[in-house]
Tab-separated table of C-alpha atoms in Angstrom:
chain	number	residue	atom	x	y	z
A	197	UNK	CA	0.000	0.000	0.000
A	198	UNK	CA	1.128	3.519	-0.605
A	199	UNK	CA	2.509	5.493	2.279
A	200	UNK	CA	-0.093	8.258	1.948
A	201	UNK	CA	-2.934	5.899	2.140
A	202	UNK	CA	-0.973	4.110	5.177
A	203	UNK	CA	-0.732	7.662	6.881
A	204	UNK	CA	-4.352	8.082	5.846
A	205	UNK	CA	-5.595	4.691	6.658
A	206	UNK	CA	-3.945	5.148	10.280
A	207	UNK	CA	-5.683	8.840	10.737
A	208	UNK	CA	-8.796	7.208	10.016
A	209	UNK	CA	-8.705	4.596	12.134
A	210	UNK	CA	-7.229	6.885	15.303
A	211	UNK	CA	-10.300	8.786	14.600
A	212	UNK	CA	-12.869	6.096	14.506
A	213	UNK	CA	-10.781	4.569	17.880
A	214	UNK	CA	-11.278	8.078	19.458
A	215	UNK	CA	-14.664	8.479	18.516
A	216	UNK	CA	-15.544	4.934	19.651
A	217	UNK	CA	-13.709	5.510	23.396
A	218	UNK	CA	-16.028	8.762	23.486
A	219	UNK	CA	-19.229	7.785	26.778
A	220	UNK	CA	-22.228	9.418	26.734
A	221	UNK	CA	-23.264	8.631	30.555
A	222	UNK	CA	-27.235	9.433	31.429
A	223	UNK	CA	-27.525	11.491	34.909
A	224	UNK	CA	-31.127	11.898	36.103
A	225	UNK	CA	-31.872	14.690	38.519
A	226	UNK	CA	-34.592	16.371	39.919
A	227	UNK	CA	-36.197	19.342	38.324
A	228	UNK	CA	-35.957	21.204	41.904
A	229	UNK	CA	-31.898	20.932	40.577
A	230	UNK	CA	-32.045	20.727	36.596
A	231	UNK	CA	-30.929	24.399	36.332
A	232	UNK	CA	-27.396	24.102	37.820
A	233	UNK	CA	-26.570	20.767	36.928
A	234	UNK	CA	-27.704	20.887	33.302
A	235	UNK	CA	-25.007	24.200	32.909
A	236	UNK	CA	-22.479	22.258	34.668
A	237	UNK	CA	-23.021	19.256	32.746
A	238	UNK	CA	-22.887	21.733	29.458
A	239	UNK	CA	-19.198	22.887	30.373
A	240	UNK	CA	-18.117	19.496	31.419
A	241	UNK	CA	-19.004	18.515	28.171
A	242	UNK	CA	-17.431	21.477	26.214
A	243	UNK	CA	-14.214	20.471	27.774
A	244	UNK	CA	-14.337	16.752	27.084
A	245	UNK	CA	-14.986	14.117	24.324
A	246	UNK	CA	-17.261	12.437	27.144
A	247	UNK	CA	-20.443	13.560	27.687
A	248	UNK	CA	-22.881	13.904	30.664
A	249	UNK	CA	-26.389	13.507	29.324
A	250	UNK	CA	-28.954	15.365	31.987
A	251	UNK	CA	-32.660	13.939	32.474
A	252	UNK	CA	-34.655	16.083	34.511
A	253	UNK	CA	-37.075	14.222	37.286
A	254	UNK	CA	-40.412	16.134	38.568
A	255	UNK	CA	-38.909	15.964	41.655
A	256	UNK	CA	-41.421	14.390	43.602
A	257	UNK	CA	-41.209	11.249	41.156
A	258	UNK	CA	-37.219	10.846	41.393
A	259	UNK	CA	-37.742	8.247	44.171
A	260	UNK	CA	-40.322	5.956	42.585
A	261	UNK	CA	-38.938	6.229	39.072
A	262	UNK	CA	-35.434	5.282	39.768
A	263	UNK	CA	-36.554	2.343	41.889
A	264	UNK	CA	-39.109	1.112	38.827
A	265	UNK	CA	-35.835	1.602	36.671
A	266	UNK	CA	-33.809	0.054	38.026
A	267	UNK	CA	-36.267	-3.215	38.983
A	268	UNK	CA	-36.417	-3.162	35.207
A	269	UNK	CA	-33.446	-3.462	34.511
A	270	UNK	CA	-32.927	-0.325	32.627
A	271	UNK	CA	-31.432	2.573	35.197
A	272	UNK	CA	-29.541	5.828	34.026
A	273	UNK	CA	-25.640	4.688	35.107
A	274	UNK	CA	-26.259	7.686	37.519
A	275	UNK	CA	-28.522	9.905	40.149
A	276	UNK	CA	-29.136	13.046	41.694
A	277	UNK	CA	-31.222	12.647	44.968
A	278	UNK	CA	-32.528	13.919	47.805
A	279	UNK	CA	-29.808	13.079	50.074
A	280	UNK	CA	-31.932	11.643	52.618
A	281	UNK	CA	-33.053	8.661	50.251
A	282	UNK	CA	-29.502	7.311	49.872
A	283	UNK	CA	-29.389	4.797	52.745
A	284	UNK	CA	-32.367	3.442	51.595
A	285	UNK	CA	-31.007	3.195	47.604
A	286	UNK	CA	-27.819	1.706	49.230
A	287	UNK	CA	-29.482	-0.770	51.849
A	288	UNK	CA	-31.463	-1.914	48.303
A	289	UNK	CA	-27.797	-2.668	47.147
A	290	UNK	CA	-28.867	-0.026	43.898
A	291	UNK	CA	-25.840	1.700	44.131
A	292	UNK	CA	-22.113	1.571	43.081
A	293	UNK	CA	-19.411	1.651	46.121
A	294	UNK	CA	-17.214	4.502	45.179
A	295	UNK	CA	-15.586	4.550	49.137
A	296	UNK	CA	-11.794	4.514	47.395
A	297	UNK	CA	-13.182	7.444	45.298
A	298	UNK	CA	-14.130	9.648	48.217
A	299	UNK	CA	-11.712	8.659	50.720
A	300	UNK	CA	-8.865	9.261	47.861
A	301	UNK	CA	-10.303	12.669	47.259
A	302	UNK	CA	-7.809	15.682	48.382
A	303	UNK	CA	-10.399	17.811	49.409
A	304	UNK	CA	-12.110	14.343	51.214
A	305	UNK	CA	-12.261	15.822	54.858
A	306	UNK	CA	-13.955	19.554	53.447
A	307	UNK	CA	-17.173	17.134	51.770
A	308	UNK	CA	-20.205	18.348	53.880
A	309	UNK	CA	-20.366	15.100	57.192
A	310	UNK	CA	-23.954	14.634	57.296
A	311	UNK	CA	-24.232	14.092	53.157
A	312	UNK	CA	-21.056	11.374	53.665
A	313	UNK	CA	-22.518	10.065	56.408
A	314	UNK	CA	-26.170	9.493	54.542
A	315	UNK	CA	-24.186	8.124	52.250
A	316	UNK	CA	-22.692	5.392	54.247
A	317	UNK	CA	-24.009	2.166	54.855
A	318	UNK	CA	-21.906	-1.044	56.450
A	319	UNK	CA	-18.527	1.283	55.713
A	320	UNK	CA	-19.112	1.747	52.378
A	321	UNK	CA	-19.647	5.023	50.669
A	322	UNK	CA	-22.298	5.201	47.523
A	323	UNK	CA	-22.706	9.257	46.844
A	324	UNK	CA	-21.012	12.221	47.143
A	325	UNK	CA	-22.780	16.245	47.712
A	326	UNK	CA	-23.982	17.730	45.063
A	327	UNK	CA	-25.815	20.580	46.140
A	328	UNK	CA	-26.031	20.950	49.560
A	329	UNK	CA	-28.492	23.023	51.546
A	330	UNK	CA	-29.002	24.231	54.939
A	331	UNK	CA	-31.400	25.487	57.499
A	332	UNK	CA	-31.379	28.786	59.683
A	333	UNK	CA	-33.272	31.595	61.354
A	334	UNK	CA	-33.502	34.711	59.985
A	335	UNK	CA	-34.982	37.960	62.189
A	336	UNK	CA	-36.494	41.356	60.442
A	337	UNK	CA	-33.351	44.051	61.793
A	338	UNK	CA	-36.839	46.850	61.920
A	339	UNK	CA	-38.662	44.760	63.871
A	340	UNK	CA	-36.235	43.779	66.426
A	341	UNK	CA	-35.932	47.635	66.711
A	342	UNK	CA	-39.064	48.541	67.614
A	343	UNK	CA	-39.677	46.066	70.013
A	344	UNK	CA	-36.723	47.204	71.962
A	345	UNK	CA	-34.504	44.264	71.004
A	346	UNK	CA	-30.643	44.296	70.074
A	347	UNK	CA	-30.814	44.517	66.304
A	348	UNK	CA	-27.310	42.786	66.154
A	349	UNK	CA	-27.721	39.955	68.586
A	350	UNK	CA	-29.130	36.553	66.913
A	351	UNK	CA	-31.465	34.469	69.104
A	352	UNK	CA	-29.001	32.246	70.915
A	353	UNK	CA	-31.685	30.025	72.509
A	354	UNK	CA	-35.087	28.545	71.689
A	355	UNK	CA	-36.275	30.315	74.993
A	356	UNK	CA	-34.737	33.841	73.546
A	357	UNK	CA	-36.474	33.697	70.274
A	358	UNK	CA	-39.664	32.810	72.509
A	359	UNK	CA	-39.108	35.589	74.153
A	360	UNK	CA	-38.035	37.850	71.709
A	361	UNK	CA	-41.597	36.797	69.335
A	362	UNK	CA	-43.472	37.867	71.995
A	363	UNK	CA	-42.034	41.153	72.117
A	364	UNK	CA	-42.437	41.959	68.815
A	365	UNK	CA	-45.983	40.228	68.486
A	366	UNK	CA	-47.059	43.099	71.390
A	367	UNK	CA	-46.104	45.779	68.496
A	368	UNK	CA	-49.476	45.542	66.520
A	369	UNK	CA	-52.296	42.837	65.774
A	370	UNK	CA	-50.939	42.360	62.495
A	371	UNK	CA	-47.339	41.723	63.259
A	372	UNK	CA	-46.132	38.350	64.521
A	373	UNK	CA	-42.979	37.521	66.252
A	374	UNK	CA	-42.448	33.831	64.837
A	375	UNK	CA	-43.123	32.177	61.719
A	376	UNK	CA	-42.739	28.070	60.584
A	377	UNK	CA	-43.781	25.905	58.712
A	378	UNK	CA	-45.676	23.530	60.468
A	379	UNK	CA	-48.403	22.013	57.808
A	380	UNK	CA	-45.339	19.753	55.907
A	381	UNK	CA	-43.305	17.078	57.145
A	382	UNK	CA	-40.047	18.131	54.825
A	383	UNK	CA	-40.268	21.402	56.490
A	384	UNK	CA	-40.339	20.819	59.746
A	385	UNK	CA	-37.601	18.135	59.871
A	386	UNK	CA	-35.693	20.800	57.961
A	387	UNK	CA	-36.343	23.318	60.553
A	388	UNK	CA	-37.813	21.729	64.191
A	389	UNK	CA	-35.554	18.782	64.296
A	390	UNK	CA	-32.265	21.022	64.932
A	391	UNK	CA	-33.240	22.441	67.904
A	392	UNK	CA	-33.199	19.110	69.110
A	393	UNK	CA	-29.452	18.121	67.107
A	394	UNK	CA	-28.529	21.563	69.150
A	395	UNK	CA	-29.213	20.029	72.411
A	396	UNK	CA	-27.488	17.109	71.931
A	397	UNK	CA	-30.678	14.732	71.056
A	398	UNK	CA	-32.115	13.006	68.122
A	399	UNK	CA	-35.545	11.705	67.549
A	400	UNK	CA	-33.875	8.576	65.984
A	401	UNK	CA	-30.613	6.225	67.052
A	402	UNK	CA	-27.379	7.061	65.167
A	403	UNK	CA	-28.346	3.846	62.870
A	404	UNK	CA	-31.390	5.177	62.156
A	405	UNK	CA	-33.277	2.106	63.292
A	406	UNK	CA	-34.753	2.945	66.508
A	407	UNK	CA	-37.344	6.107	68.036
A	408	UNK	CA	-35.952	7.995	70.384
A	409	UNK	CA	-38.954	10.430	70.402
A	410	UNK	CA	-39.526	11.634	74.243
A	411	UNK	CA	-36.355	13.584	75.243
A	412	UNK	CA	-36.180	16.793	77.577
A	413	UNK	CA	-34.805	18.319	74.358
A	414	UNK	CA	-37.486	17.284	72.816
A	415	UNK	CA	-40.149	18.201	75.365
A	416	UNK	CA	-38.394	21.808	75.797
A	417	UNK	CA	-38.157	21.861	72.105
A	418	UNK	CA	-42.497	21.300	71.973
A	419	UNK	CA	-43.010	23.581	75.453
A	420	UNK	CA	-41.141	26.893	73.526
A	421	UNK	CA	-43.165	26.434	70.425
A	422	UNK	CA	-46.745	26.003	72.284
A	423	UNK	CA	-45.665	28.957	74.715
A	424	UNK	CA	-45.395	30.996	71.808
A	425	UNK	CA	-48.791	29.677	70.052
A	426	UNK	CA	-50.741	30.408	73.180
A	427	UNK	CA	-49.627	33.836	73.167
A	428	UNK	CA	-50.991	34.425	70.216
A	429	UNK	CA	-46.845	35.151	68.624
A	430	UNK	CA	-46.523	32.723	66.016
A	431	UNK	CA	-48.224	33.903	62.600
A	432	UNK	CA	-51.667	32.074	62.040
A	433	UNK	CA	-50.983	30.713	58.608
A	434	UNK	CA	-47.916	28.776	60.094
A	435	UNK	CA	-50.490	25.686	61.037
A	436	UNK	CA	-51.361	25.632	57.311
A	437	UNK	CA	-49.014	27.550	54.739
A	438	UNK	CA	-46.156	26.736	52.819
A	439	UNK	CA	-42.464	27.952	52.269
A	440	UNK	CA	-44.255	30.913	49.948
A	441	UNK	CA	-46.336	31.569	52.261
A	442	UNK	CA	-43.361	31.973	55.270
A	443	UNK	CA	-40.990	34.000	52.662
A	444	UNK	CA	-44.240	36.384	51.636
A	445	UNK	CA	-45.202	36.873	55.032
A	446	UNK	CA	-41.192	37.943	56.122
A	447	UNK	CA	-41.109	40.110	53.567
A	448	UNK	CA	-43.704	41.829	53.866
A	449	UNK	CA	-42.258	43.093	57.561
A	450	UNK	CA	-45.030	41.353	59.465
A	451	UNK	CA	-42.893	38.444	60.921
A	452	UNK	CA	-39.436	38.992	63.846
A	453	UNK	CA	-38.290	35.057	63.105
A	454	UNK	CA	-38.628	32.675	60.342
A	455	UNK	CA	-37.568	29.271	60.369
A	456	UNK	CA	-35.783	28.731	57.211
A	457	UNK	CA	-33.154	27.985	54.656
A	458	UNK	CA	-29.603	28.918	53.112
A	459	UNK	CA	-31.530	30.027	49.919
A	460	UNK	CA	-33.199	33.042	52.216
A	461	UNK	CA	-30.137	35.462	51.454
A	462	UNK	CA	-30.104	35.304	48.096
A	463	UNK	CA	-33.473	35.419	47.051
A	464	UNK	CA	-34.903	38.363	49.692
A	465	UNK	CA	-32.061	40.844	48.255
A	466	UNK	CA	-33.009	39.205	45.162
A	467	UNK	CA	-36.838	39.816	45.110
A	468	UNK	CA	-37.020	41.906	48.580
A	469	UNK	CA	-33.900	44.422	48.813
A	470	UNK	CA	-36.263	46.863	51.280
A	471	UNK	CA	-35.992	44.171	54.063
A	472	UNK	CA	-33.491	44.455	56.160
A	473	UNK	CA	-32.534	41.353	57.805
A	474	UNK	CA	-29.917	39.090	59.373
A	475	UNK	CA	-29.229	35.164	59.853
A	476	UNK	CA	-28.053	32.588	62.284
A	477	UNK	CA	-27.920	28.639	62.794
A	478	UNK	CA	-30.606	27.307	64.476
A	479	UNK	CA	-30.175	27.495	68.397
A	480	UNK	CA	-31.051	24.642	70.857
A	481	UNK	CA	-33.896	25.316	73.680
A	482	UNK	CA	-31.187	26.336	76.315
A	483	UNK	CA	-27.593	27.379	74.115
A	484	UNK	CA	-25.853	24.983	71.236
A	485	UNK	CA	-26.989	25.553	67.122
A	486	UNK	CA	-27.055	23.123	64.323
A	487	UNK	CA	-28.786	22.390	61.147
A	488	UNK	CA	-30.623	20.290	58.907
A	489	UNK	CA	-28.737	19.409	55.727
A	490	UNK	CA	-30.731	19.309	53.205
A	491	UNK	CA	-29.611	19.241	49.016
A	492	UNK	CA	-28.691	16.193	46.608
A	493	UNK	CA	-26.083	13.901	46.641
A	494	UNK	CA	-24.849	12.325	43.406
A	495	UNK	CA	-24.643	8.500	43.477
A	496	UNK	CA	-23.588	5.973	40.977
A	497	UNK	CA	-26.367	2.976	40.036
A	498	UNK	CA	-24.797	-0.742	40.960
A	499	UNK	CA	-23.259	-2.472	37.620
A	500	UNK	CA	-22.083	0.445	35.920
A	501	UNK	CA	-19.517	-0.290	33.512
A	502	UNK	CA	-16.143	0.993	34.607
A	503	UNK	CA	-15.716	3.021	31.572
A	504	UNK	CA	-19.123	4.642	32.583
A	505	UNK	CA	-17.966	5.117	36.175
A	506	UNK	CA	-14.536	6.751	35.461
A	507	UNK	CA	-16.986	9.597	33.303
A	508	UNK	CA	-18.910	10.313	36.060
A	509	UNK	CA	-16.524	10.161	38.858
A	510	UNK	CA	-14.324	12.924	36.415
A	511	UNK	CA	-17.483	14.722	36.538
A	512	UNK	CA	-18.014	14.947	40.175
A	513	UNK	CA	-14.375	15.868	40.764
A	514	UNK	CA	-14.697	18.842	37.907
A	515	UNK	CA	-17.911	20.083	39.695
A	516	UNK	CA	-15.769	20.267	42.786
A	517	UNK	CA	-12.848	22.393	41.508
A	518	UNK	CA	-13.275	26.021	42.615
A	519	UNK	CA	-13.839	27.577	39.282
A	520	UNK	CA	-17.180	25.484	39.588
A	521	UNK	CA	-17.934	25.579	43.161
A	522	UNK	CA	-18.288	28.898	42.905
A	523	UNK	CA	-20.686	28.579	39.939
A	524	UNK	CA	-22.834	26.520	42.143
A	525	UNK	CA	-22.542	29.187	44.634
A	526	UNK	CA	-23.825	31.930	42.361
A	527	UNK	CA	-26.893	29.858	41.083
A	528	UNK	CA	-27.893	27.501	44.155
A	529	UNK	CA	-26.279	29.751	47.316
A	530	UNK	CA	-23.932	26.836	48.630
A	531	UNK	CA	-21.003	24.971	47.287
A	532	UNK	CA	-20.009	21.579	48.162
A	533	UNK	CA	-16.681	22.157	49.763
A	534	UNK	CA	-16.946	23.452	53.273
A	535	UNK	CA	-12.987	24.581	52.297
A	536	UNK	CA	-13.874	27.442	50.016
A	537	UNK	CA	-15.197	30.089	51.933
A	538	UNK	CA	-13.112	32.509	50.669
A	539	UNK	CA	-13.169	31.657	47.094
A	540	UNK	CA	-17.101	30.296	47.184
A	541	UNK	CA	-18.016	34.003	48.389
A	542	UNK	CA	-15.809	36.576	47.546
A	543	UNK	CA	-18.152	37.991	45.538
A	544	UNK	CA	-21.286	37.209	47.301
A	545	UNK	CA	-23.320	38.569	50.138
A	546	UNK	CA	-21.505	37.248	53.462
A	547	UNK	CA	-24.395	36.313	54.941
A	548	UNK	CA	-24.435	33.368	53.019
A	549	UNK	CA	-21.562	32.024	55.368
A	550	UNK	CA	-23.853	31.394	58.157
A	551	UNK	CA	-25.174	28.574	56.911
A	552	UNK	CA	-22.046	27.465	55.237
A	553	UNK	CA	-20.260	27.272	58.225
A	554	UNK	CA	-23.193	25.521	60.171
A	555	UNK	CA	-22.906	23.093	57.159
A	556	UNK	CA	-19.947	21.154	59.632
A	557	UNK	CA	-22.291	20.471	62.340
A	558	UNK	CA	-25.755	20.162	60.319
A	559	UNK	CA	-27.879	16.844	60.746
A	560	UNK	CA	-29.631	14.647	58.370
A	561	UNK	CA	-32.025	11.931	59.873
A	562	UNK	CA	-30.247	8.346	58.808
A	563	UNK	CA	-33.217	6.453	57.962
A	564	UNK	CA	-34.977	3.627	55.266
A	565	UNK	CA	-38.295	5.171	56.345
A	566	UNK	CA	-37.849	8.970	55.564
A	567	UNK	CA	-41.114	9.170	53.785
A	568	UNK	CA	-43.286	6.948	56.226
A	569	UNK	CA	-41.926	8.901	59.086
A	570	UNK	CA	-41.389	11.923	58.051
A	571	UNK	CA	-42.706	13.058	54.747
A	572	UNK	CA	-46.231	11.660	54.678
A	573	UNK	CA	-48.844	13.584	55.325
A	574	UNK	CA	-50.407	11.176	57.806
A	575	UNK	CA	-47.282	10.054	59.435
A	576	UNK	CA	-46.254	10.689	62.793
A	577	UNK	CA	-43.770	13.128	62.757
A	578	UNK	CA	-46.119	15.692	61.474
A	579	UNK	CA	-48.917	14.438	63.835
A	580	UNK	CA	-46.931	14.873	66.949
A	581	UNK	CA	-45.773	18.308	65.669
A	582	UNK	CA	-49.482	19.426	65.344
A	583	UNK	CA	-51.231	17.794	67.739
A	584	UNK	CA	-48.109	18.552	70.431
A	585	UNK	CA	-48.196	22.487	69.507
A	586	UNK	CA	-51.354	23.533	68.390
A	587	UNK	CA	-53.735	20.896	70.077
A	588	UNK	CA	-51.692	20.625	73.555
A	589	UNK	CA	-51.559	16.870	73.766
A	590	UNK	CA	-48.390	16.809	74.714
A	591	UNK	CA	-47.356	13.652	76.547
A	592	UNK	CA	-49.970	11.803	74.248
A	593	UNK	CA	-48.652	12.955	71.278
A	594	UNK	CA	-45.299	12.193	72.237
A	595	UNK	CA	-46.303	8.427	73.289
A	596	UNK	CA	-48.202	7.664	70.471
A	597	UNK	CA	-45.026	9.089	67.954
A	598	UNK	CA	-42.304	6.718	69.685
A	599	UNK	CA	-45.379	3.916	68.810
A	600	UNK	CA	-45.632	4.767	65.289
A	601	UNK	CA	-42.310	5.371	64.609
A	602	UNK	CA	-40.955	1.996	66.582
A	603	UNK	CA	-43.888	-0.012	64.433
A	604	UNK	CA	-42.456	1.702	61.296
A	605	UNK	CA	-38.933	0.790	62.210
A	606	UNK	CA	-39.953	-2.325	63.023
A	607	UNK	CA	-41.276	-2.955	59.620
A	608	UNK	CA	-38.837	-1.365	57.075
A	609	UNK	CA	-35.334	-1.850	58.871
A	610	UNK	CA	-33.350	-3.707	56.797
């Protein structure tokens, strides 16, 4: 054969070799998420012959499509989630152990705990954050004011916010002094359960598989929040509103405290640059503050091939490289990292480090029942919370939680 068509014959088939190594790997996440990781998935794949092919979830379908997926045998090779679904995906043996990954990982010890530790089940590691999340308090500066308060000084109790809502309720019959969300089991583990983290407690084992519902933290915890109801200081549509609701009603200076998330910065100077406002971690009923982390985790699904797997693994550690954490800090208010303060928000309000820095002592319950205990709208979490608060049955409502929850256990432990 000629030489040119050997040189030619050889370019060709580098090509077609090239072409051929090229993955496209399918990553399903949930809409609540599509925005940021469909751009970062877009200049992952601008850099690289592999590509990262995002398929956006309703969110509330993420759960029950990825299990009938992969029962049938046809899964994406990979999976945003809720992070609080991942013991249950990994109990299920669904997902890929990547614990060499993450432990091998320079940055391994700056990965948000509670999203590792989710991720975690019999020593093995199946996800790594994504987009993490995190609850806090936030108090109108104004309000505080008026009612004769330190503008400055954050709540450092439950029993001071108590105390400082009923100050600020005694303003006007239209002003409150405490706002949550008490109609939605997501919510309120997102924002009641770290009072009780704060104090040292838990409402389940560190395993996850047993209730440890009647505490004095938890009791406290219950006592504050019905103090305040009686006295007329938390806002009335807190028994049956929504987030909207809670972010509308803060903004429209009628609320001292609201119970919420790290997305509150951003989106009040956003939408509501008039407010003036301030943040802090959640506080405990007597001192102490933590958090609920909240966000997705990214996790591998079981048999991937180990071309597959090296794709999305490169992914996960190009996501994490500053350039991009701080991407994911513009769009979604936290990065992954809790090593990049400095870089994550130079340029951002610094407010947003609040909740950042709680992100090292935030709290995720470790459960295979997060939706029977927690999430359902009949379930027992959200019973006890109403019935404790609003209704007064306290020591009922506690009994017939650590019940409920011990029969659910019971049930879906693995």
């Amino acid at each position: 054969m000629h030489k040119a068509s050997l040189a030619l014959a050889a370019i060709t088939f580098a090509a077609t070799t090239s072409f051929a190594a090229a993955e496209e790997v399918n990553l399903w996440v949930r809409t609540s998420s599509g925005a940021v990781l469909q751009s970062l998935a877009e200049q992952y794949n601008a850099k690289h012959d592999d590509k990262i092919i995002v398929t956006q979830i309703t969110a509330e379908q993420m759960v029950p499509k990825l299990g009938a997926a992969i029962a049938g045998g046809s899964p994406p090779e990979g999976a945003v989630l809720d992070l609080i679904y991942l013991p249950t995906f990994a109990a299920n043996e669904s997902l890929e152990d990547i614990t060499d990954f993450v432990k091998g990982l320079p940055y391994a010890n700056a990965l948000s705990p509670s999203h590792v530790r989710l991720a975690t089940y019999d020593d093995k590691i199946y996800g790594v954050p994504a987009l993490p999340d995190a609850s806090i308090i936030a108090w109108n500066i104004d309000l505080f004011e008026k009612a004769g308060l330190d503008p400055n000084k954050a709540p450092a109790s439950l029993t001071e916010i108590a105390e400082d809502a009923n100050k600020v309720r005694a303003l006007g019959s239209d002003t409150y002094g405490f706002y949550f969300v008490a109609n939605s089991g997501s919510w309120l583990i997102y924002d009641f359960l770290p009072h009780l983290w704060a104090a040292g407690a838990d409402i389940l084992s560190q395993d996850g598989r047993e209730a440890t519902v009647d505490t004095p933290a938890m009791r406290e915890t219950i006592a504050a929040y019905r103090d305040m109801w009686t006295a007329g200081a938390i806002h009335p549509t807190s028994r049956s509103g929504n987030g909207n609701n809670a972010v509308e009603a803060f903004a429209s200076g009628k609320v001292g405290v609201l119970m919420t998330g790290s997305y509150i910065v951003n989106l009040l100077t956003a939408k509501y640059p008039d407010v003036k406002f301030n943040v802090a971690p959640i506080p405990g009923p007597k001192d102490g503050a933590s958090s609920f982390a909240g966000g997705d985790t990214l996790a591998l699904i079981a048999g991937i091939s180990e071309e597959k797997k090296k794709v999305l693994l490169d992914f996960v550690n190009f996501y994490m490289q500053p350039e991009q954490q701080v991407f994911i800090t513009k769009e979604s208010g936290m990065p992954s990292r809790t090593d990049l303060a400095a870089d994550a928000y130079a340029q951002f309000d610094k407010r947003n480090l609040v909740s950042y820095e709680i992100l090292t002592k935030a709290r995720t319950p470790y459960t295979f029942s997060s939706d029977e205990l927690f999430v359902s709208r009949t379930g027992p979490f959200l019973n006890l919370v109403q019935s404790s608060i609003f209704d007064g049955n306290v020591d009922a409502a506690i009994s017939k939680a650590q019940d409920d929850f011990t029969k659910i256990l019971e049930r879906t432990n693995p």
